[in-house]
DNA sequence: ATAAGTATGTTGGAATTCCAACGAAAGAGG
DNA sequence: CCTCTTTCGTTGGAATTCCAACATACTTAT
């Protein structure tokens, strides 16, 4: 339980909150922790949710499967980050996505109304929390827009280059590693795995990049 | 100025605010109105913004042009709706998109910090406003996700069907009109206009839909 | 009414992607 | 060490998209 609190202390949702007050706050929010195994479903498309999650350890993916079996990965959420909050605060009836654990994970859940509404105990956290939440949701919005900038490209080659460029920029250099295997990367870019693999080879032959497993270098 | 206030009264940002207090609130926020001509740029990609806009009349589009000249339409914003708020609250340095007026429009601008921070005059609006804002940004997030559900489809035909189905559902029937011309629809779906036009004809020949200008009917 | 400009539908060939299948390489587990 | 499973690269043909070009409405301005 020690390291979990450390994760929360540095989580964006709790910036500006005194670490010493964190436990009191969590109990005020009646937050609860649940452990998930690899591959388990956290939220299932179609259901209604009024709570959101924070990843304490492990990782979850926000995905969408159509009835042809094509999977689209919309987002990958690591430790300290939130998932489901936009759908909870948008108050939609049917979740258009699913959330799955990609590895053994500990997730903390919080009721979204409990966080937004000023509480009866007159604790002063809520004003700060809702500002943090607005900031987080806004940044997710920007992330989605940037993902669209990548997936709006017409060819697999352009999508790859757009994605790898942003990853390089994020890493602050030409060498970086990506958090996906080939199938996941294809699902993230909305393209075919085999065609993408072939295109990666072509990019390598063209001297644009070098690649070893998930390690990339743009030349 | 009369109808402008009417627009604002029913705008999602001001739900829960007494209409009678609206003018006082606007002055507290030091909101200002600007008129734009058709085709004018409202926000330009690359700039930093600390304010957002509300469409009073007319319409704006959130777009992205790459250096091959391909335009992507990310969103279309009509009267009463907001634009730019996610980028303002995410506090990013460089705007990754541009906003343009698609027709003569009146836009109202509000400083994003002015809205979020409790004001010195101790007016009680801000708590409500920030909750509304969180709700709006969350719903935009859901909209972006739904747009991705459409654009993640691999073929033009599937994209069209996915888009038209959601429009039909939104209209609550099989007959509906879309707010785009053909080129704009192609830019919205990230496909080629001519190929899309051909695919529309094929869908018509296949008896899946009938179309007259922007009026569609799914059969 | 005429002319110019814009929007839309159509078409043919080049380029690209999709799909299925296969084999090689890397890991996991016994 | 071997087997089983998963991941990844490659390939060939079918299907689709892209691109450029052109023809036909439909609009707008003069």
Short mmCIF file of C-alpha atoms (C1' of nucleotides) in Angstrom, two decimals:
data_model
loop_
_atom_site.label_atom_id
_atom_site.label_comp_id
_atom_site.label_asym_id
_atom_site.label_seq_id
_atom_site.Cartn_x
_atom_site.Cartn_y
_atom_site.Cartn_z
CA UNK A 1 0.00 0.00 0.00
CA UNK A 2 3.03 2.24 0.45
CA UNK A 3 3.99 2.64 -3.21
CA UNK A 4 0.34 3.05 -4.20
CA UNK A 5 0.16 6.22 -2.17
CA UNK A 6 3.36 7.38 -3.82
CA UNK A 7 1.74 6.91 -7.22
CA UNK A 8 -1.25 8.96 -6.12
CA UNK A 9 0.87 11.73 -4.65
CA UNK A 10 2.35 12.43 -8.04
CA UNK A 11 -0.86 11.79 -9.98
CA UNK A 12 -2.17 14.77 -11.93
CA UNK A 13 -5.57 14.46 -10.27
CA UNK A 14 -4.08 15.27 -6.86
CA UNK A 15 -1.67 18.08 -7.72
CA UNK A 16 -2.03 20.84 -5.17
CA UNK A 17 -3.27 18.40 -2.51
CA UNK A 18 -1.12 17.95 0.59
CA UNK A 19 0.24 14.39 0.58
CA UNK A 20 -0.58 14.16 4.28
CA UNK A 21 -4.25 14.77 3.51
CA UNK A 22 -4.40 12.21 0.76
CA UNK A 23 -5.66 9.31 2.86
CA UNK A 24 -8.40 11.38 4.42
CA UNK A 25 -9.38 12.55 0.98
CA UNK A 26 -9.51 9.02 -0.41
CA UNK A 27 -11.82 7.93 2.37
CA UNK A 28 -14.02 10.99 1.80
CA UNK A 29 -14.24 9.92 -1.86
CA UNK A 30 -14.83 6.32 -0.73
CA UNK A 31 -12.26 5.16 -3.24
CA UNK A 32 -11.72 1.44 -3.54
CA UNK A 33 -8.94 -0.66 -5.04
CA UNK A 34 -9.52 -3.68 -7.26
CA UNK A 35 -6.94 -6.05 -8.73
CA UNK A 36 -7.30 -7.28 -12.32
CA UNK A 37 -5.51 -10.09 -14.14
CA UNK A 38 -4.04 -9.78 -17.62
CA UNK A 39 -6.76 -9.74 -20.27
CA UNK A 40 -9.63 -9.04 -17.88
CA UNK A 41 -12.32 -6.54 -18.82
CA UNK A 42 -12.58 -3.48 -16.56
CA UNK A 43 -15.41 -1.63 -18.32
CA UNK A 44 -17.47 -3.27 -21.04
CA UNK A 45 -18.86 -1.39 -24.04
CA UNK A 46 -22.59 -0.80 -23.65
CA UNK A 47 -22.67 -0.42 -19.89
CA UNK A 48 -23.33 2.80 -17.96
CA UNK A 49 -20.61 4.08 -15.66
CA UNK A 50 -20.69 6.71 -12.95
CA UNK A 51 -17.15 6.20 -11.74
CA UNK A 52 -13.68 6.43 -13.19
CA UNK A 53 -10.42 4.62 -12.52
CA UNK A 54 -6.82 5.43 -11.72
CA UNK A 55 -4.07 2.98 -12.60
CA UNK A 56 -1.98 2.24 -9.50
CA UNK A 57 0.12 -0.44 -11.16
CA UNK A 58 0.04 -2.22 -14.48
CA UNK A 59 -1.70 -0.84 -17.54
CA UNK A 60 -5.09 -0.71 -19.27
CA UNK A 61 -6.12 -0.07 -22.86
CA UNK A 62 -9.20 1.72 -24.14
CA UNK A 63 -10.34 -0.28 -27.16
CA UNK A 64 -13.11 -0.69 -29.66
CA UNK A 65 -13.92 -3.91 -31.52
CA UNK A 66 -16.25 -3.91 -34.51
CA UNK A 67 -18.15 -6.98 -35.65
CA UNK A 68 -15.58 -7.81 -38.31
CA UNK A 69 -13.12 -8.46 -35.51
CA UNK A 70 -11.05 -5.37 -36.18
CA UNK A 71 -9.75 -3.94 -32.93
CA UNK A 72 -8.95 -0.26 -32.55
CA UNK A 73 -6.77 0.87 -29.67
CA UNK A 74 -7.84 4.36 -28.70
CA UNK A 75 -5.56 4.92 -25.73
CA UNK A 76 -3.12 3.18 -23.45
CA UNK A 77 -3.19 4.19 -19.78
CA UNK A 78 -0.26 3.67 -17.42
CA UNK A 79 0.36 4.18 -13.70
CA UNK A 80 -0.99 7.39 -12.20
CA UNK A 81 -3.32 8.09 -15.11
CA UNK A 82 -7.10 8.11 -15.36
CA UNK A 83 -9.55 6.24 -17.56
CA UNK A 84 -13.29 6.44 -18.01
CA UNK A 85 -13.63 9.92 -16.52
CA UNK A 86 -14.81 11.54 -19.75
CA UNK A 87 -17.57 9.01 -20.23
CA UNK A 88 -18.60 9.29 -16.60
CA UNK A 89 -18.83 13.09 -16.63
CA UNK A 90 -20.49 13.15 -20.04
CA UNK A 91 -23.26 11.08 -18.47
CA UNK A 92 -23.80 8.89 -21.50
CA UNK A 93 -25.97 5.82 -21.24
CA UNK A 94 -23.94 3.32 -23.24
CA UNK A 95 -20.16 3.21 -23.12
CA UNK A 96 -18.88 3.20 -26.74
CA UNK A 97 -15.59 1.56 -25.77
CA UNK A 98 -14.23 -1.18 -23.57
CA UNK A 99 -11.37 -0.99 -21.09
CA UNK A 100 -9.14 -4.04 -20.61
CA UNK A 101 -6.12 -4.75 -18.44
CA UNK A 102 -3.09 -5.61 -20.59
CA UNK A 103 -1.26 -7.01 -17.58
CA UNK A 104 -1.86 -7.70 -13.91
CA UNK A 105 -3.00 -4.33 -12.59
CA UNK A 106 -4.28 -2.56 -9.49
CA UNK A 107 -6.95 0.01 -10.20
CA UNK A 108 -8.51 2.57 -7.90
CA UNK A 109 -12.10 3.62 -8.57
CA UNK A 110 -13.78 6.87 -7.60
CA UNK A 111 -17.40 7.93 -7.95
CA UNK A 112 -17.42 10.88 -10.33
CA UNK A 113 -20.23 12.78 -8.57
CA UNK A 114 -18.58 12.34 -5.23
CA UNK A 115 -15.55 14.12 -6.59
CA UNK A 116 -17.35 16.99 -8.28
CA UNK A 117 -19.95 17.83 -5.65
CA UNK A 118 -18.93 19.80 -2.58
CA UNK A 119 -19.16 17.31 0.28
CA UNK A 120 -21.19 17.57 3.46
CA UNK A 121 -18.11 17.46 5.63
CA UNK A 122 -17.13 20.77 4.11
CA UNK A 123 -13.73 19.47 3.11
CA UNK A 124 -12.04 21.94 0.84
CA UNK A 125 -10.56 19.50 -1.62
CA UNK A 126 -13.32 19.40 -4.14
CA UNK A 127 -12.74 22.78 -5.70
CA UNK A 128 -9.15 21.87 -6.38
CA UNK A 129 -10.04 18.39 -7.59
CA UNK A 130 -12.53 19.59 -10.12
CA UNK A 131 -10.02 22.06 -11.52
CA UNK A 132 -7.49 19.27 -11.82
CA UNK A 133 -10.08 17.10 -13.49
CA UNK A 134 -10.88 19.81 -16.03
CA UNK A 135 -7.20 20.09 -16.82
CA UNK A 136 -6.86 16.32 -17.26
CA UNK A 137 -9.89 15.96 -19.47
CA UNK A 138 -8.72 18.88 -21.59
CA UNK A 139 -5.34 17.32 -22.08
CA UNK A 140 -6.96 14.05 -23.07
CA UNK A 141 -8.89 15.99 -25.61
CA UNK A 142 -5.64 17.33 -27.00
CA UNK A 143 -4.19 13.81 -27.04
CA UNK A 144 -7.15 12.54 -29.00
CA UNK A 145 -6.70 15.40 -31.45
CA UNK A 146 -3.05 14.53 -31.89
CA UNK A 147 -3.94 10.90 -32.43
CA UNK A 148 -6.33 12.03 -35.12
CA UNK A 149 -3.55 14.02 -36.70
CA UNK A 150 -1.76 10.69 -37.10
CA UNK A 151 -4.67 8.50 -38.16
CA UNK A 152 -6.02 11.06 -40.61
CA UNK A 153 -3.02 10.39 -42.85
CA UNK A 154 -4.02 8.41 -45.89
CA UNK A 155 -1.21 5.86 -46.28
CA UNK A 156 0.37 3.45 -43.83
CA UNK A 157 3.77 5.00 -44.52
CA UNK A 158 2.55 8.49 -43.59
CA UNK A 159 0.80 7.21 -40.49
CA UNK A 160 3.97 5.48 -39.34
CA UNK A 161 6.10 8.55 -39.97
CA UNK A 162 3.61 10.82 -38.22
CA UNK A 163 3.41 8.50 -35.22
CA UNK A 164 7.16 7.94 -34.96
CA UNK A 165 7.86 11.65 -35.30
CA UNK A 166 5.59 12.51 -32.39
CA UNK A 167 7.13 9.72 -30.31
CA UNK A 168 10.60 11.03 -31.13
CA UNK A 169 9.54 14.52 -30.13
CA UNK A 170 8.03 13.16 -26.93
CA UNK A 171 11.25 11.30 -26.14
CA UNK A 172 13.29 14.39 -26.95
CA UNK A 173 15.59 12.63 -29.39
CA UNK A 174 15.83 10.36 -32.42
CA UNK A 175 16.17 7.19 -30.35
CA UNK A 176 13.12 5.95 -28.50
CA UNK A 177 11.08 2.86 -27.73
CA UNK A 178 7.37 2.45 -28.28
CA UNK A 179 4.91 0.80 -25.87
CA UNK A 180 3.27 -1.41 -28.52
CA UNK A 181 4.06 -4.65 -30.25
CA UNK A 182 3.42 -4.80 -33.99
CA UNK A 183 -0.17 -5.95 -33.77
CA UNK A 184 -1.01 -3.29 -31.20
CA UNK A 185 0.71 -0.59 -33.22
CA UNK A 186 -1.34 -1.60 -36.25
CA UNK A 187 -4.53 -1.49 -34.15
CA UNK A 188 -3.51 1.92 -32.87
CA UNK A 189 -2.86 3.28 -36.37
CA UNK A 190 -5.96 1.61 -37.88
CA UNK A 191 -3.96 -0.34 -40.48
CA UNK A 192 -3.11 -3.91 -41.37
CA UNK A 193 -0.34 -5.54 -39.39
CA UNK A 194 1.28 -7.28 -42.36
CA UNK A 195 1.13 -4.20 -44.58
CA UNK A 196 2.57 -2.13 -41.76
CA UNK A 197 5.34 -4.63 -41.22
CA UNK A 198 6.20 -4.51 -44.90
CA UNK A 199 6.14 -0.72 -44.83
CA UNK A 200 8.51 -0.70 -41.85
CA UNK A 201 10.92 -2.84 -43.83
CA UNK A 202 10.67 -0.47 -46.76
CA UNK A 203 11.34 2.52 -44.51
CA UNK A 204 14.40 0.69 -43.18
CA UNK A 205 15.61 -0.10 -46.70
CA UNK A 206 15.06 3.52 -47.68
CA UNK A 207 17.38 4.56 -44.86
CA UNK A 208 14.69 6.53 -43.04
CA UNK A 209 14.93 4.61 -39.78
CA UNK A 210 16.49 1.67 -38.02
CA UNK A 211 14.55 -0.65 -35.78
CA UNK A 212 15.28 -3.43 -33.32
CA UNK A 213 12.15 -4.82 -31.71
CA UNK A 214 10.48 -1.83 -30.08
CA UNK A 215 13.56 0.38 -30.30
CA UNK A 216 13.41 2.91 -33.11
CA UNK A 217 15.82 5.46 -34.46
CA UNK A 218 14.92 8.08 -37.03
CA UNK A 219 17.82 8.89 -39.37
CA UNK B 1 -27.82 41.93 -29.19
CA UNK B 2 -31.19 40.54 -28.19
CA UNK B 3 -30.95 37.17 -29.91
CA UNK B 4 -27.34 36.80 -28.88
CA UNK B 5 -28.40 36.72 -25.26
CA UNK B 6 -31.03 34.16 -26.16
CA UNK B 7 -28.34 31.94 -27.62
CA UNK B 8 -26.30 32.25 -24.46
CA UNK B 9 -29.25 31.53 -22.19
CA UNK B 10 -29.65 28.12 -23.74
CA UNK B 11 -25.91 27.47 -24.13
CA UNK B 12 -24.59 24.47 -22.22
CA UNK B 13 -21.93 26.62 -20.56
CA UNK B 14 -24.58 28.66 -18.76
CA UNK B 15 -27.03 25.99 -17.67
CA UNK B 16 -28.05 26.62 -14.09
CA UNK B 17 -27.33 30.34 -14.40
CA UNK B 18 -30.25 32.72 -13.96
CA UNK B 19 -30.86 34.45 -17.31
CA UNK B 20 -31.27 37.72 -15.46
CA UNK B 21 -27.75 37.43 -14.13
CA UNK B 22 -26.23 36.62 -17.47
CA UNK B 23 -25.22 40.16 -18.43
CA UNK B 24 -23.55 40.76 -15.10
CA UNK B 25 -21.74 37.50 -15.47
CA UNK B 26 -20.52 38.35 -18.95
CA UNK B 27 -19.08 41.61 -17.76
CA UNK B 28 -17.42 39.84 -14.83
CA UNK B 29 -15.82 37.53 -17.38
CA UNK B 30 -14.98 40.54 -19.57
CA UNK B 31 -16.32 38.67 -22.55
CA UNK B 32 -16.06 40.37 -25.90
CA UNK B 33 -17.78 39.82 -29.23
CA UNK B 34 -15.97 39.78 -32.57
CA UNK B 35 -17.43 39.43 -36.04
CA UNK B 36 -15.72 37.25 -38.66
CA UNK B 37 -16.28 37.00 -42.39
CA UNK B 38 -16.58 33.74 -44.28
CA UNK B 39 -13.19 32.02 -44.64
CA UNK B 40 -11.43 34.11 -42.00
CA UNK B 41 -9.09 32.42 -39.54
CA UNK B 42 -10.12 32.64 -35.89
CA UNK B 43 -7.26 30.69 -34.30
CA UNK B 44 -4.17 29.74 -36.27
CA UNK B 45 -2.25 26.52 -35.72
CA UNK B 46 0.99 27.15 -33.85
CA UNK B 47 -0.23 30.01 -31.70
CA UNK B 48 -0.83 29.95 -27.95
CA UNK B 49 -4.34 30.62 -26.68
CA UNK B 50 -5.62 31.41 -23.21
CA UNK B 51 -9.21 32.02 -24.21
CA UNK B 52 -12.01 30.11 -25.84
CA UNK B 53 -14.91 31.06 -28.06
CA UNK B 54 -18.66 30.63 -28.19
CA UNK B 55 -20.48 30.78 -31.51
CA UNK B 56 -23.30 33.34 -31.30
CA UNK B 57 -24.22 33.11 -34.96
CA UNK B 58 -22.75 31.40 -37.97
CA UNK B 59 -20.38 28.46 -37.74
CA UNK B 60 -16.71 27.57 -37.37
CA UNK B 61 -14.70 24.48 -38.24
CA UNK B 62 -11.75 22.99 -36.40
CA UNK B 63 -9.35 21.86 -39.11
CA UNK B 64 -5.89 20.53 -39.75
CA UNK B 65 -3.97 20.95 -43.02
CA UNK B 66 -0.84 18.92 -43.75
CA UNK B 67 1.83 20.05 -46.19
CA UNK B 68 0.46 17.88 -48.97
CA UNK B 69 -2.62 20.08 -48.95
CA UNK B 70 -4.89 17.46 -47.41
CA UNK B 71 -7.38 19.08 -45.09
CA UNK B 72 -8.92 17.21 -42.17
CA UNK B 73 -12.07 18.54 -40.56
CA UNK B 74 -12.01 17.58 -36.89
CA UNK B 75 -15.18 19.29 -35.75
CA UNK B 76 -17.89 21.68 -36.86
CA UNK B 77 -19.20 24.12 -34.25
CA UNK B 78 -22.59 25.80 -34.50
CA UNK B 79 -24.46 28.44 -32.51
CA UNK B 80 -24.28 28.12 -28.73
CA UNK B 81 -21.29 25.78 -28.79
CA UNK B 82 -17.71 26.25 -27.67
CA UNK B 83 -14.38 25.91 -29.44
CA UNK B 84 -10.78 26.10 -28.28
CA UNK B 85 -11.60 25.45 -24.61
CA UNK B 86 -9.74 22.14 -24.47
CA UNK B 87 -6.57 23.64 -25.85
CA UNK B 88 -6.83 26.63 -23.55
CA UNK B 89 -7.31 24.54 -20.39
CA UNK B 90 -4.66 22.02 -21.45
CA UNK B 91 -2.23 24.96 -21.47
CA UNK B 92 -0.35 23.79 -24.53
CA UNK B 93 2.16 26.08 -26.20
CA UNK B 94 1.35 25.45 -29.84
CA UNK B 95 -2.17 24.94 -31.13
CA UNK B 96 -2.17 21.78 -33.29
CA UNK B 97 -5.25 22.89 -35.22
CA UNK B 98 -6.74 25.95 -36.85
CA UNK B 99 -10.23 27.36 -36.43
CA UNK B 100 -11.91 29.04 -39.40
CA UNK B 101 -15.28 30.66 -39.92
CA UNK B 102 -17.23 28.86 -42.64
CA UNK B 103 -19.66 31.76 -42.92
CA UNK B 104 -20.17 35.22 -41.53
CA UNK B 105 -20.16 34.64 -37.78
CA UNK B 106 -20.29 36.41 -34.45
CA UNK B 107 -18.05 34.88 -31.83
CA UNK B 108 -17.83 35.62 -28.14
CA UNK B 109 -14.46 35.15 -26.43
CA UNK B 110 -13.81 34.44 -22.77
CA UNK B 111 -10.52 34.21 -20.89
CA UNK B 112 -10.26 30.64 -19.62
CA UNK B 113 -8.56 31.54 -16.32
CA UNK B 114 -11.11 34.19 -15.62
CA UNK B 115 -13.80 31.58 -15.80
CA UNK B 116 -12.08 28.94 -13.68
CA UNK B 117 -10.71 31.09 -10.89
CA UNK B 118 -13.04 32.36 -8.15
CA UNK B 119 -13.31 36.06 -8.75
CA UNK B 120 -12.54 38.91 -6.37
CA UNK B 121 -16.10 40.16 -6.45
CA UNK B 122 -17.11 36.92 -4.79
CA UNK B 123 -19.68 36.20 -7.45
CA UNK B 124 -20.93 32.67 -7.05
CA UNK B 125 -21.04 31.76 -10.70
CA UNK B 126 -17.62 30.25 -11.09
CA UNK B 127 -18.26 27.01 -9.27
CA UNK B 128 -21.22 26.32 -11.50
CA UNK B 129 -19.37 27.42 -14.62
CA UNK B 130 -16.44 25.13 -14.06
CA UNK B 131 -18.76 22.19 -13.52
CA UNK B 132 -20.52 23.03 -16.77
CA UNK B 133 -17.17 23.32 -18.48
CA UNK B 134 -16.10 19.91 -17.24
CA UNK B 135 -19.29 18.46 -18.58
CA UNK B 136 -18.80 20.12 -21.96
CA UNK B 137 -15.18 19.06 -22.35
CA UNK B 138 -16.10 15.51 -21.35
CA UNK B 139 -18.81 15.37 -23.95
CA UNK B 140 -16.40 16.66 -26.57
CA UNK B 141 -14.13 13.86 -25.59
CA UNK B 142 -16.94 11.42 -26.23
CA UNK B 143 -17.65 13.09 -29.57
CA UNK B 144 -14.02 12.71 -30.59
CA UNK B 145 -14.17 9.06 -29.61
CA UNK B 146 -17.27 8.54 -31.70
CA UNK B 147 -15.63 10.28 -34.63
CA UNK B 148 -12.73 7.89 -34.25
CA UNK B 149 -15.17 5.00 -34.29
CA UNK B 150 -16.11 6.21 -37.77
CA UNK B 151 -12.68 7.08 -39.13
CA UNK B 152 -11.10 3.90 -37.79
CA UNK B 153 -13.06 1.92 -40.39
CA UNK B 154 -10.79 0.72 -43.15
CA UNK B 155 -12.84 1.33 -46.31
CA UNK B 156 -14.66 4.37 -47.62
CA UNK B 157 -17.88 2.38 -47.77
CA UNK B 158 -17.66 1.41 -44.10
CA UNK B 159 -16.81 4.95 -43.08
CA UNK B 160 -19.81 6.29 -44.96
CA UNK B 161 -22.14 3.72 -43.46
CA UNK B 162 -20.79 4.30 -39.97
CA UNK B 163 -21.15 8.07 -40.34
CA UNK B 164 -24.61 7.95 -41.88
CA UNK B 165 -25.83 5.50 -39.24
CA UNK B 166 -24.80 7.80 -36.41
CA UNK B 167 -26.40 10.75 -38.18
CA UNK B 168 -29.60 8.77 -38.62
CA UNK B 169 -29.57 7.82 -34.96
CA UNK B 170 -28.93 11.45 -34.03
CA UNK B 171 -31.86 12.58 -36.19
CA UNK B 172 -34.05 9.85 -34.74
CA UNK B 173 -35.09 8.46 -38.11
CA UNK B 174 -33.93 7.20 -41.47
CA UNK B 175 -34.34 10.58 -43.15
CA UNK B 176 -31.86 13.30 -42.29
CA UNK B 177 -29.67 15.98 -43.77
CA UNK B 178 -25.95 16.39 -43.19
CA UNK B 179 -24.14 19.69 -42.54
CA UNK B 180 -21.38 19.05 -45.09
CA UNK B 181 -20.97 19.33 -48.83
CA UNK B 182 -19.16 16.46 -50.56
CA UNK B 183 -15.66 17.87 -50.22
CA UNK B 184 -16.20 18.64 -46.54
CA UNK B 185 -17.64 15.21 -45.88
CA UNK B 186 -14.57 13.65 -47.50
CA UNK B 187 -12.29 15.84 -45.37
CA UNK B 188 -14.28 14.81 -42.31
CA UNK B 189 -13.99 11.10 -43.11
CA UNK B 190 -10.34 11.34 -44.20
CA UNK B 191 -11.02 9.97 -47.68
CA UNK B 192 -10.88 11.06 -51.31
CA UNK B 193 -13.80 13.10 -52.55
CA UNK B 194 -14.08 11.38 -55.93
CA UNK B 195 -13.78 7.89 -54.48
CA UNK B 196 -16.36 8.79 -51.87
CA UNK B 197 -18.68 10.14 -54.52
CA UNK B 198 -18.32 6.91 -56.48
CA UNK B 199 -18.98 4.89 -53.35
CA UNK B 200 -22.13 6.91 -52.65
CA UNK B 201 -23.37 6.08 -56.13
CA UNK B 202 -22.62 2.41 -55.55
CA UNK B 203 -24.51 2.47 -52.25
CA UNK B 204 -27.44 4.04 -54.06
CA UNK B 205 -27.30 1.40 -56.82
CA UNK B 206 -27.11 -1.31 -54.17
CA UNK B 207 -30.35 0.02 -52.71
CA UNK B 208 -28.80 0.88 -49.37
CA UNK B 209 -29.71 4.56 -49.43
CA UNK B 210 -31.20 7.34 -51.47
CA UNK B 211 -29.70 10.79 -51.66
CA UNK B 212 -30.67 14.23 -52.97
CA UNK B 213 -28.01 16.84 -52.29
CA UNK B 214 -27.52 16.79 -48.52
CA UNK B 215 -30.71 14.85 -47.84
CA UNK B 216 -30.11 11.18 -47.09
CA UNK B 217 -32.38 8.24 -46.45
CA UNK B 218 -31.20 4.86 -45.29
CA UNK B 219 -33.28 2.02 -46.69
"C1'" DA C 1 -29.61 35.72 -70.57
"C1'" DT C 2 -24.88 34.90 -70.59
"C1'" DA C 3 -20.65 33.86 -68.64
"C1'" DA C 4 -17.81 32.42 -64.99
"C1'" DG C 5 -17.22 29.79 -61.11
"C1'" DT C 6 -18.39 26.04 -57.96
"C1'" DA C 7 -20.06 21.50 -56.72
"C1'" DT C 8 -20.84 16.86 -57.99
"C1'" DG C 9 -20.63 12.45 -60.57
"C1'" DT C 10 -17.81 9.39 -63.52
"C1'" DT C 11 -13.93 6.94 -65.24
"C1'" DG C 12 -9.35 4.65 -66.07
"C1'" DG C 13 -4.84 3.56 -64.72
"C1'" DA C 14 -1.29 3.69 -61.05
"C1'" DA C 15 -0.42 2.90 -56.41
"C1'" DT C 16 -1.64 1.03 -52.04
"C1'" DT C 17 -3.88 -1.80 -48.88
"C1'" DC C 18 -6.13 -5.93 -47.51
"C1'" DC C 19 -6.23 -10.78 -46.77
"C1'" DA C 20 -4.59 -15.34 -46.24
"C1'" DA C 21 -0.93 -18.11 -45.90
"C1'" DC C 22 3.62 -19.44 -44.84
"C1'" DG C 23 8.15 -19.65 -42.57
"C1'" DA C 24 11.57 -17.86 -39.42
"C1'" DA C 25 12.70 -16.15 -34.96
"C1'" DA C 26 11.98 -15.57 -30.13
"C1'" DG C 27 10.03 -17.07 -25.60
"C1'" DA C 28 7.72 -20.04 -22.31
"C1'" DG C 29 7.24 -24.22 -20.06
"C1'" DG C 30 8.18 -28.89 -19.26
"C1'" DC D 1 16.90 -29.85 -25.10
"C1'" DC D 2 12.64 -30.11 -27.14
"C1'" DT D 3 7.92 -28.65 -28.03
"C1'" DC D 4 4.35 -25.38 -28.16
"C1'" DT D 5 2.98 -20.73 -28.67
"C1'" DT D 6 3.46 -16.14 -30.02
"C1'" DT D 7 5.43 -12.61 -32.68
"C1'" DC D 8 7.20 -10.87 -36.79
"C1'" DG D 9 8.60 -10.47 -41.71
"C1'" DT D 10 7.44 -11.75 -46.52
"C1'" DT D 11 4.77 -12.62 -50.53
"C1'" DG D 12 1.10 -12.87 -54.21
"C1'" DG D 13 -3.35 -11.96 -55.78
"C1'" DA D 14 -7.78 -9.60 -54.97
"C1'" DA D 15 -9.87 -5.48 -53.66
"C1'" DT D 16 -9.73 -0.65 -52.77
"C1'" DT D 17 -8.12 3.89 -52.94
"C1'" DC D 18 -5.76 7.65 -54.99
"C1'" DC D 19 -5.10 10.91 -58.59
"C1'" DA D 20 -6.03 13.45 -62.59
"C1'" DA D 21 -9.06 14.57 -65.90
"C1'" DC D 22 -13.37 15.51 -67.78
"C1'" DA D 23 -18.60 16.18 -68.19
"C1'" DT D 24 -22.65 17.83 -66.16
"C1'" DA D 25 -25.52 20.35 -63.12
"C1'" DC D 26 -26.20 24.28 -60.24
"C1'" DT D 27 -25.01 29.31 -58.53
"C1'" DT D 28 -23.70 33.81 -58.84
"C1'" DA D 29 -22.50 37.94 -60.87
"C1'" DT D 30 -22.69 41.03 -64.62
#
